[in-house]
Amino acid sequence: MFEAPYPPWDFTIKGSFAFETVIKRWPVILTGIIDNIYCRNHDLGVSLRDKTDEAEKATIEEIITEGKAIIGLVGQVKYDMARDRPLEPIPDDGEPLADVYNAELEKLAETKQNTWLAVPWLYSECYLYRLVRSYFVQTKHWKTYDPFLAQKESTFQKSSKAIYQLATTMHELEKDKDSLAVNPENLKVIFKEMVEMCLWGNATDLSMLTHLSHEQIQHLQSVGKDAQAARAEFILRDDQEKVWDHLKSFAGKADSRIDFVLDNGGFELFTDFVFADFLVTYTPYASKVVFHPKLIPWFVSDVTPPDFKSTTKSLLSPSFFPQEATPEGAPATDSSAESREHLYKMVKRWESYIDSGVFSLSVPIDSPLGSSDKKANFWTTPYPYWNMKELAPELHESLSDSSLVIFKGDLNFRKLTGDIKWPTSTPFETAIGPLAGSFPILSLRTNKADVIVAIDDEIAEKLESSGEKWRYNGKYAVVLFQPRAE
């Protein structure tokens, strides 16, 4: 098993994002879970007033009682965390990985690293979500409940303006599809727009993206390049040219496959769909896209199979996005009928791709929360991705057939690099250990945690001296590519 020559990030470094997480962020997340269950219980309690069937009333009361028990358990974790108490073993609840977490916890106990402020950050953060999941699994009525679903949907619904804008952008591409096919340079500029859309896609503000009207597409090289140049200072390492050259090598091949290791649901998943649509619809470089979800509620907003399945249905629902408010007496200014039609046609295309297998999940699309799959369980272990071949051979073998594996977001970057205190100039190839060369890797990461690699020393020193929290304030990003070994 690979071991890095440097220690991992931990909670003892005051001022680090790891320290901020355990002191501030986790209590807020746990409180959010408690509030969510409390509101659900309150709504159930109100519904009891109108029930006359005694069996139905008894069931609702049983659900409320179980909800109260979950609230108590989550509250206890919050209490223990604040007092640096030992982590408890995860109960044998019948779902995967409890034994994996507990085996690691036993090792940590041997070195007295098993309390909330001593345990390695990457382990404890993954452990927290698996522990909370166990509280729901051990009930009768809450097994399939996602305590983060309401939050995910609410954030998604606030993204309507950007969603309609992107739908219209894709519609404009459709009108210029033939001209793009004979002008690879224009296609490359749009590709870079798609990469950067996905890079910054966990924010609903698309002000940094170029809106490609029909006229702008005619002048795409100058318009796109100017916009990309303006954003370049925030991408601390940018391998987009290398990725584009890699993709072009698949022109004309019938079996080229792109894999997305997903991060957040909602708007970010929407941008992943848009990018995937661009690759298979408008370029000759990809014929199939596989999306990799998490099988349990994970890090609040990560995509689960139910999230994936509901996304297209939500986008097609005429009532999912709220109407935009307008001044009294003014004409309605919510998204135009044209924009809605553009979105409808695009999402219907996605559904046809899902039906035909052009788009697919790495697991059955109807997989419930808590299901087990050899190609997905690894994503919710506490392990770095370094030893995927030994720990998840089926997954590694599957990804080895991919033309490009796109790892989305911050947690995937942390796991690719082991969440280690690497020197900032450490090559990406070094930081991903034995995984380097296994398959082509593209990491799209907005900086939201301490670990960072592949940054020139001069750039890192300048950012450090500025006093800016550049490692985790979300303002900066990296686009890192590692090709398959020859």
XYZ file of C-alpha atoms in Angstrom:
486
model
C 0.000 0.000 0.000
C 1.302 3.425 -0.944
C 2.326 5.760 1.879
C 3.038 9.420 1.262
C 6.328 10.932 2.496
C 4.427 13.729 4.262
C 1.722 13.681 6.985
C -1.957 14.334 6.306
C -3.759 17.562 7.125
C -5.287 17.475 10.592
C -7.185 19.565 13.120
C -4.137 20.608 15.095
C -3.152 23.276 12.570
C -5.063 26.320 13.779
C -6.085 28.575 10.938
C -6.287 25.646 8.522
C -9.555 24.711 6.860
C -9.375 21.368 8.667
C -9.478 23.194 12.004
C -12.291 25.473 10.807
C -14.257 22.414 9.705
C -14.374 20.577 13.012
C -14.841 23.740 15.101
C -17.448 25.512 12.964
C -18.672 23.666 9.862
C -19.516 20.246 11.302
C -21.653 21.591 14.160
C -23.605 23.624 11.595
C -24.102 20.576 9.358
C -25.245 18.423 12.283
C -27.605 21.158 13.462
C -29.029 21.278 9.934
C -29.783 17.546 10.080
C -31.503 17.989 13.438
C -33.560 20.906 12.140
C -34.545 18.966 9.032
C -35.849 16.005 11.042
C -37.559 18.293 13.537
C -39.432 20.045 10.708
C -40.395 16.709 9.192
C -41.687 15.513 12.552
C -43.595 18.758 13.028
C -45.310 18.365 9.658
C -46.209 14.771 10.518
C -47.593 15.910 13.846
C -49.801 18.467 12.134
C -51.065 15.818 9.718
C -52.186 13.649 12.652
C -55.020 16.088 13.382
C -56.810 15.079 10.195
C -56.273 11.342 10.480
C -59.090 9.092 11.552
C -57.646 5.687 10.727
C -56.058 4.342 13.909
C -53.480 2.197 12.113
C -52.346 5.171 10.030
C -52.113 7.347 13.135
C -50.055 4.691 14.899
C -47.645 4.530 11.952
C -47.176 8.310 11.926
C -46.558 8.316 15.665
C -43.978 5.567 15.198
C -42.216 7.628 12.505
C -42.141 10.662 14.813
C -40.701 8.581 17.665
C -37.946 7.238 15.409
C -37.228 10.758 14.215
C -36.804 11.945 17.792
C -34.365 9.099 18.436
C -32.279 10.121 15.399
C -32.247 13.718 16.649
C -30.913 12.486 19.979
C -28.149 10.448 18.360
C -27.034 13.287 16.077
C -27.104 15.668 19.031
C -24.871 13.295 20.986
C -22.308 13.297 18.175
C -22.306 17.095 18.227
C -21.801 17.022 22.019
C -18.969 14.472 21.828
C -17.258 16.361 19.019
C -17.128 19.588 21.047
C -15.483 17.691 23.923
C -12.953 15.770 21.834
C -14.337 12.400 22.883
C -13.421 9.115 21.152
C -15.220 8.190 17.964
C -17.666 5.326 18.440
C -17.634 2.212 16.223
C -20.210 2.283 13.443
C -22.980 -0.243 14.191
C -23.335 -3.320 12.028
C -26.398 -1.933 10.288
C -26.433 -4.216 7.255
C -25.064 -1.642 4.817
C -21.546 -1.665 3.334
C -18.309 -0.388 4.856
C -19.071 -0.368 8.606
C -16.340 -2.984 9.047
C -13.914 -0.926 6.952
C -14.402 2.183 9.087
C -14.200 0.229 12.323
C -10.974 -1.523 11.325
C -9.364 1.852 10.625
C -10.743 3.218 13.884
C -9.084 0.380 15.826
C -5.726 1.266 14.237
C -6.197 4.921 15.160
C -7.012 3.965 18.746
C -3.669 2.181 19.031
C -1.871 5.501 18.403
C -4.408 7.539 20.437
C -5.675 9.269 17.280
C -9.269 8.200 17.788
C -10.758 11.376 19.288
C -12.532 14.070 17.290
C -9.644 16.541 17.456
C -6.866 14.002 16.918
C -8.139 11.807 14.098
C -6.915 12.485 10.518
C -9.313 14.851 8.826
C -10.066 12.831 5.688
C -10.965 9.766 7.756
C -13.118 11.611 10.279
C -15.078 13.576 7.704
C -15.952 10.428 5.740
C -16.657 8.569 8.995
C -19.088 11.295 10.090
C -21.381 10.823 7.095
C -21.279 7.026 7.334
C -22.049 7.202 11.077
C -25.020 9.515 10.538
C -26.256 7.216 7.784
C -26.274 4.328 10.285
C -28.791 6.182 12.476
C -31.307 6.231 9.618
C -30.571 2.669 8.482
C -31.435 1.185 11.881
C -35.001 2.504 11.794
C -38.104 1.082 10.212
C -39.384 4.219 8.490
C -36.347 6.434 7.797
C -34.111 4.031 5.837
C -34.524 5.830 2.499
C -34.624 9.341 3.945
C -32.027 11.836 2.727
C -31.690 14.594 5.368
C -29.983 16.834 2.802
C -32.555 16.477 0.010
C -34.560 19.605 0.834
C -31.388 21.677 0.914
C -30.232 20.256 -2.416
C -33.577 20.936 -4.078
C -33.852 24.449 -2.668
C -30.416 25.394 -4.005
C -31.233 23.838 -7.367
C -34.452 25.833 -7.662
C -32.530 29.079 -7.185
C -30.451 28.341 -10.280
C -33.208 28.767 -12.862
C -31.778 31.893 -14.517
C -28.410 30.266 -15.195
C -30.087 27.019 -16.282
C -32.267 28.743 -18.877
C -29.258 30.714 -20.076
C -27.218 27.568 -20.615
C -30.137 25.856 -22.342
C -30.292 28.731 -24.834
C -26.524 28.561 -25.290
C -26.796 24.886 -26.215
C -29.647 25.697 -28.588
C -27.395 28.194 -30.365
C -24.749 25.501 -30.675
C -27.292 23.261 -32.368
C -27.852 25.885 -35.076
C -24.091 26.089 -35.691
C -23.380 22.382 -35.400
C -22.326 21.956 -39.032
C -19.983 24.945 -39.046
C -18.406 23.850 -35.769
C -17.669 20.435 -37.214
C -15.407 21.963 -39.859
C -13.730 24.440 -37.521
C -11.945 22.619 -34.672
C -10.550 25.886 -33.284
C -14.051 27.166 -32.512
C -14.903 23.773 -31.067
C -11.857 24.017 -28.788
C -12.961 27.389 -27.436
C -16.397 25.988 -26.584
C -14.732 22.970 -24.999
C -12.800 25.306 -22.712
C -16.017 27.115 -21.839
C -17.523 23.756 -20.885
C -14.525 22.823 -18.743
C -14.668 26.129 -16.896
C -18.444 25.900 -16.509
C -17.945 22.569 -14.738
C -14.953 23.902 -12.823
C -16.980 26.732 -11.284
C -20.267 24.845 -11.506
C -20.876 24.594 -7.759
C -21.757 28.284 -7.780
C -25.022 29.432 -9.330
C -23.550 32.705 -10.593
C -22.461 32.237 -14.197
C -21.323 35.843 -14.622
C -17.816 34.560 -15.371
C -19.031 32.545 -18.334
C -19.355 33.836 -21.850
C -22.983 33.791 -23.015
C -22.786 32.524 -26.553
C -25.465 34.135 -28.674
C -25.815 33.182 -32.324
C -23.824 36.254 -33.373
C -21.111 35.599 -30.807
C -20.593 32.103 -32.105
C -19.717 33.629 -35.466
C -16.844 35.410 -33.721
C -16.199 32.690 -31.211
C -12.425 32.654 -31.334
C -12.034 36.257 -30.199
C -15.009 36.395 -27.831
C -14.258 33.101 -26.108
C -10.533 33.602 -25.841
C -10.934 37.077 -24.326
C -13.283 35.764 -21.650
C -11.066 32.805 -20.901
C -8.040 35.063 -20.610
C -9.864 37.193 -18.042
C -10.472 34.132 -15.897
C -6.997 32.661 -16.316
C -5.475 34.359 -13.257
C -7.807 32.400 -10.978
C -6.830 29.014 -12.440
C -3.492 28.389 -10.776
C -2.609 25.431 -12.992
C -4.397 24.948 -16.289
C -3.945 21.780 -18.368
C -6.882 22.394 -20.716
C -4.710 22.372 -23.846
C -3.328 18.949 -22.881
C -6.826 17.597 -22.312
C -8.031 18.921 -25.657
C -5.098 17.339 -27.481
C -5.857 14.074 -25.682
C -9.537 14.164 -26.677
C -8.742 14.869 -30.321
C -6.928 11.548 -30.503
C -10.306 9.809 -30.223
C -11.776 11.350 -33.363
C -13.575 8.712 -35.408
C -13.381 6.011 -32.739
C -16.724 4.367 -32.064
C -16.055 3.256 -28.507
C -14.651 6.366 -26.798
C -16.068 6.720 -23.280
C -15.901 9.595 -20.803
C -16.439 9.007 -17.066
C -17.598 11.682 -14.621
C -16.847 10.973 -10.951
C -19.566 13.251 -9.670
C -19.492 15.824 -6.915
C -22.517 17.986 -6.103
C -26.063 17.539 -7.315
C -28.432 20.277 -8.430
C -26.907 22.963 -10.606
C -23.473 21.352 -10.651
C -24.913 18.073 -11.910
C -26.814 20.108 -14.508
C -23.510 21.538 -15.766
C -22.062 18.017 -15.857
C -24.988 16.971 -18.053
C -24.394 19.980 -20.307
C -20.695 19.141 -20.674
C -21.486 15.484 -21.358
C -24.113 16.552 -23.915
C -21.572 18.759 -25.651
C -19.040 15.934 -25.835
C -21.357 13.345 -27.380
C -23.590 15.658 -29.447
C -21.236 18.275 -30.843
C -17.784 16.644 -30.945
C -16.535 13.500 -32.688
C -14.479 12.552 -29.635
C -16.955 10.770 -27.323
C -19.671 8.198 -27.898
C -20.697 7.384 -24.323
C -20.655 8.989 -20.859
C -20.756 7.120 -17.529
C -21.634 9.017 -14.334
C -20.413 7.773 -10.942
C -22.641 8.662 -7.930
C -22.399 8.052 -4.164
C -24.686 5.388 -2.698
C -25.491 7.207 0.563
C -26.157 10.859 1.462
C -22.613 12.192 1.372
C -20.970 15.517 2.213
C -24.405 17.184 2.158
C -24.779 17.746 -1.575
C -23.119 14.844 -3.416
C -25.106 13.090 -6.132
C -26.902 9.855 -5.204
C -28.787 7.610 -7.687
C -32.158 9.112 -6.603
C -30.696 12.611 -7.171
C -29.508 11.625 -10.636
C -32.848 10.115 -11.591
C -34.879 13.073 -10.324
C -32.777 15.753 -12.023
C -34.242 15.392 -15.506
C -37.771 15.083 -14.089
C -37.305 18.294 -12.094
C -35.963 20.144 -15.118
C -38.969 19.057 -17.186
C -41.509 19.946 -14.497
C -43.295 23.241 -15.243
C -43.655 23.900 -11.507
C -40.154 23.071 -10.244
C -38.644 26.509 -10.760
C -40.440 29.374 -8.998
C -41.731 32.263 -11.080
C -39.555 35.348 -10.891
C -41.087 38.299 -9.059
C -41.812 41.442 -11.101
C -42.831 44.990 -10.096
C -46.559 45.577 -9.826
C -48.070 46.381 -13.189
C -45.003 45.265 -15.138
C -45.196 42.432 -17.676
C -44.008 39.023 -16.517
C -40.254 38.655 -16.881
C -39.779 35.049 -15.909
C -37.844 32.964 -18.382
C -39.252 33.260 -21.866
C -41.225 30.568 -23.599
C -38.262 30.187 -25.947
C -35.832 29.497 -23.100
C -38.231 26.981 -21.603
C -38.541 25.273 -24.946
C -34.761 25.181 -25.309
C -34.456 23.541 -21.888
C -37.238 21.067 -22.668
C -35.639 19.929 -25.926
C -32.204 19.598 -24.357
C -33.390 17.579 -21.355
C -35.539 15.343 -23.545
C -32.361 14.634 -25.530
C -30.647 13.691 -22.284
C -33.493 11.326 -21.425
C -33.159 9.693 -24.820
C -29.432 9.271 -24.162
C -30.195 7.654 -20.795
C -32.711 5.317 -22.443
C -30.262 4.323 -25.185
C -27.220 3.976 -22.916
C -25.284 6.925 -24.320
C -25.584 8.351 -20.789
C -25.552 5.878 -17.910
C -24.910 5.546 -14.209
C -22.162 3.228 -13.048
C -24.856 1.502 -10.944
C -28.491 0.659 -11.765
C -30.396 3.932 -12.016
C -33.045 2.694 -9.570
C -30.470 1.881 -6.866
C -31.910 2.938 -3.489
C -29.913 4.741 -0.823
C -27.667 2.317 1.007
C -27.387 -0.233 -1.785
C -24.110 -2.025 -2.414
C -22.186 -2.106 -5.676
C -18.577 -3.089 -6.309
C -18.183 -0.212 -8.769
C -19.444 2.427 -6.331
C -18.767 1.435 -2.698
C -15.182 2.687 -2.920
C -16.290 6.300 -3.323
C -17.640 6.375 0.244
C -14.730 4.662 1.974
C -12.235 6.722 4.032
C -9.406 5.768 1.704
C -7.417 7.881 -0.754
C -7.693 6.784 -4.368
C -4.031 5.741 -4.487
C -4.712 2.036 -3.946
C -7.893 1.687 -5.967
C -6.476 -1.282 -7.879
C -6.006 -3.314 -4.682
C -9.039 -2.067 -2.740
C -11.606 -1.805 -5.555
C -10.364 -3.953 -8.472
C -13.720 -3.987 -10.286
C -13.896 -0.197 -10.272
C -10.262 0.146 -11.328
C -10.764 -2.298 -14.187
C -13.834 -0.410 -15.377
C -12.104 2.979 -15.327
C -9.124 1.484 -17.151
C -11.395 1.163 -20.203
C -12.247 4.880 -20.141
C -10.934 7.441 -22.614
C -10.986 10.104 -19.879
C -12.018 10.062 -16.209
C -13.117 13.481 -14.934
C -12.906 13.855 -11.160
C -15.183 16.669 -10.059
C -14.733 18.892 -7.040
C -12.768 19.304 -3.876
C -13.285 15.992 -2.058
C -12.294 13.992 -5.123
C -9.127 16.100 -5.325
C -8.421 15.489 -1.633
C -8.795 11.747 -2.164
C -6.707 11.760 -5.335
C -3.862 13.398 -3.395
C -4.497 11.670 -0.059
C -5.238 15.011 1.658
C -1.518 15.196 2.391
C 0.552 18.245 3.325
C 2.406 18.048 0.040
C 4.716 20.938 -0.875
C 2.645 23.110 -3.206
C 4.992 22.484 -6.140
C 4.638 18.685 -5.912
C 3.762 17.349 -9.393
C 0.212 16.042 -9.740
C 1.652 12.748 -10.976
C 3.584 12.330 -7.710
C 0.671 13.282 -5.470
C -1.739 10.718 -6.962
C 0.751 7.918 -6.300
C 0.144 4.514 -7.909
C -3.005 5.790 -9.626
C -0.852 7.838 -12.012
C -0.920 6.297 -15.467
C -3.724 3.825 -14.720
C -6.175 5.773 -16.897
C -6.386 9.355 -18.206
C -7.348 11.651 -15.296
C -8.757 15.171 -15.404
C -9.251 16.854 -12.026
C -11.537 19.899 -12.025
C -11.129 21.391 -8.576
C -12.155 24.721 -7.064
C -9.911 25.218 -4.020
C -11.981 24.576 -0.892
C -9.530 22.754 1.378
C -5.910 23.003 2.481
C -4.200 20.476 0.224
C -2.877 21.802 -3.088
C -0.271 20.558 -5.567
C 1.126 21.396 -9.006
C 1.478 25.125 -8.225
C 4.666 27.009 -9.058
C 6.529 28.087 -5.915
C 6.516 31.721 -7.022
C 2.726 31.766 -7.377
C 2.194 29.967 -4.053
C 4.562 32.308 -2.194
C 2.803 35.370 -3.605
C -0.605 34.057 -2.531
C 0.658 33.072 0.918
C 2.165 36.510 1.509
C -1.097 38.198 0.499
C -2.828 36.811 3.599
C -5.671 35.591 1.405
C -7.182 32.211 2.286
C -6.449 31.089 -1.230
C -6.294 27.403 -0.405
C -9.967 27.202 0.505
C -11.920 30.394 -0.197
C -13.280 29.045 -3.499
C -11.801 31.903 -5.531
C -9.034 29.845 -7.131
C -8.969 26.542 -8.959
C -6.831 23.998 -10.785
C -7.372 22.002 -13.963
C -4.975 19.054 -13.776
C -4.459 16.307 -16.345
C -2.512 13.070 -16.023
C -2.408 10.848 -19.131
C -2.451 7.089 -19.269
C 0.970 5.495 -19.050
C 2.426 4.618 -22.444
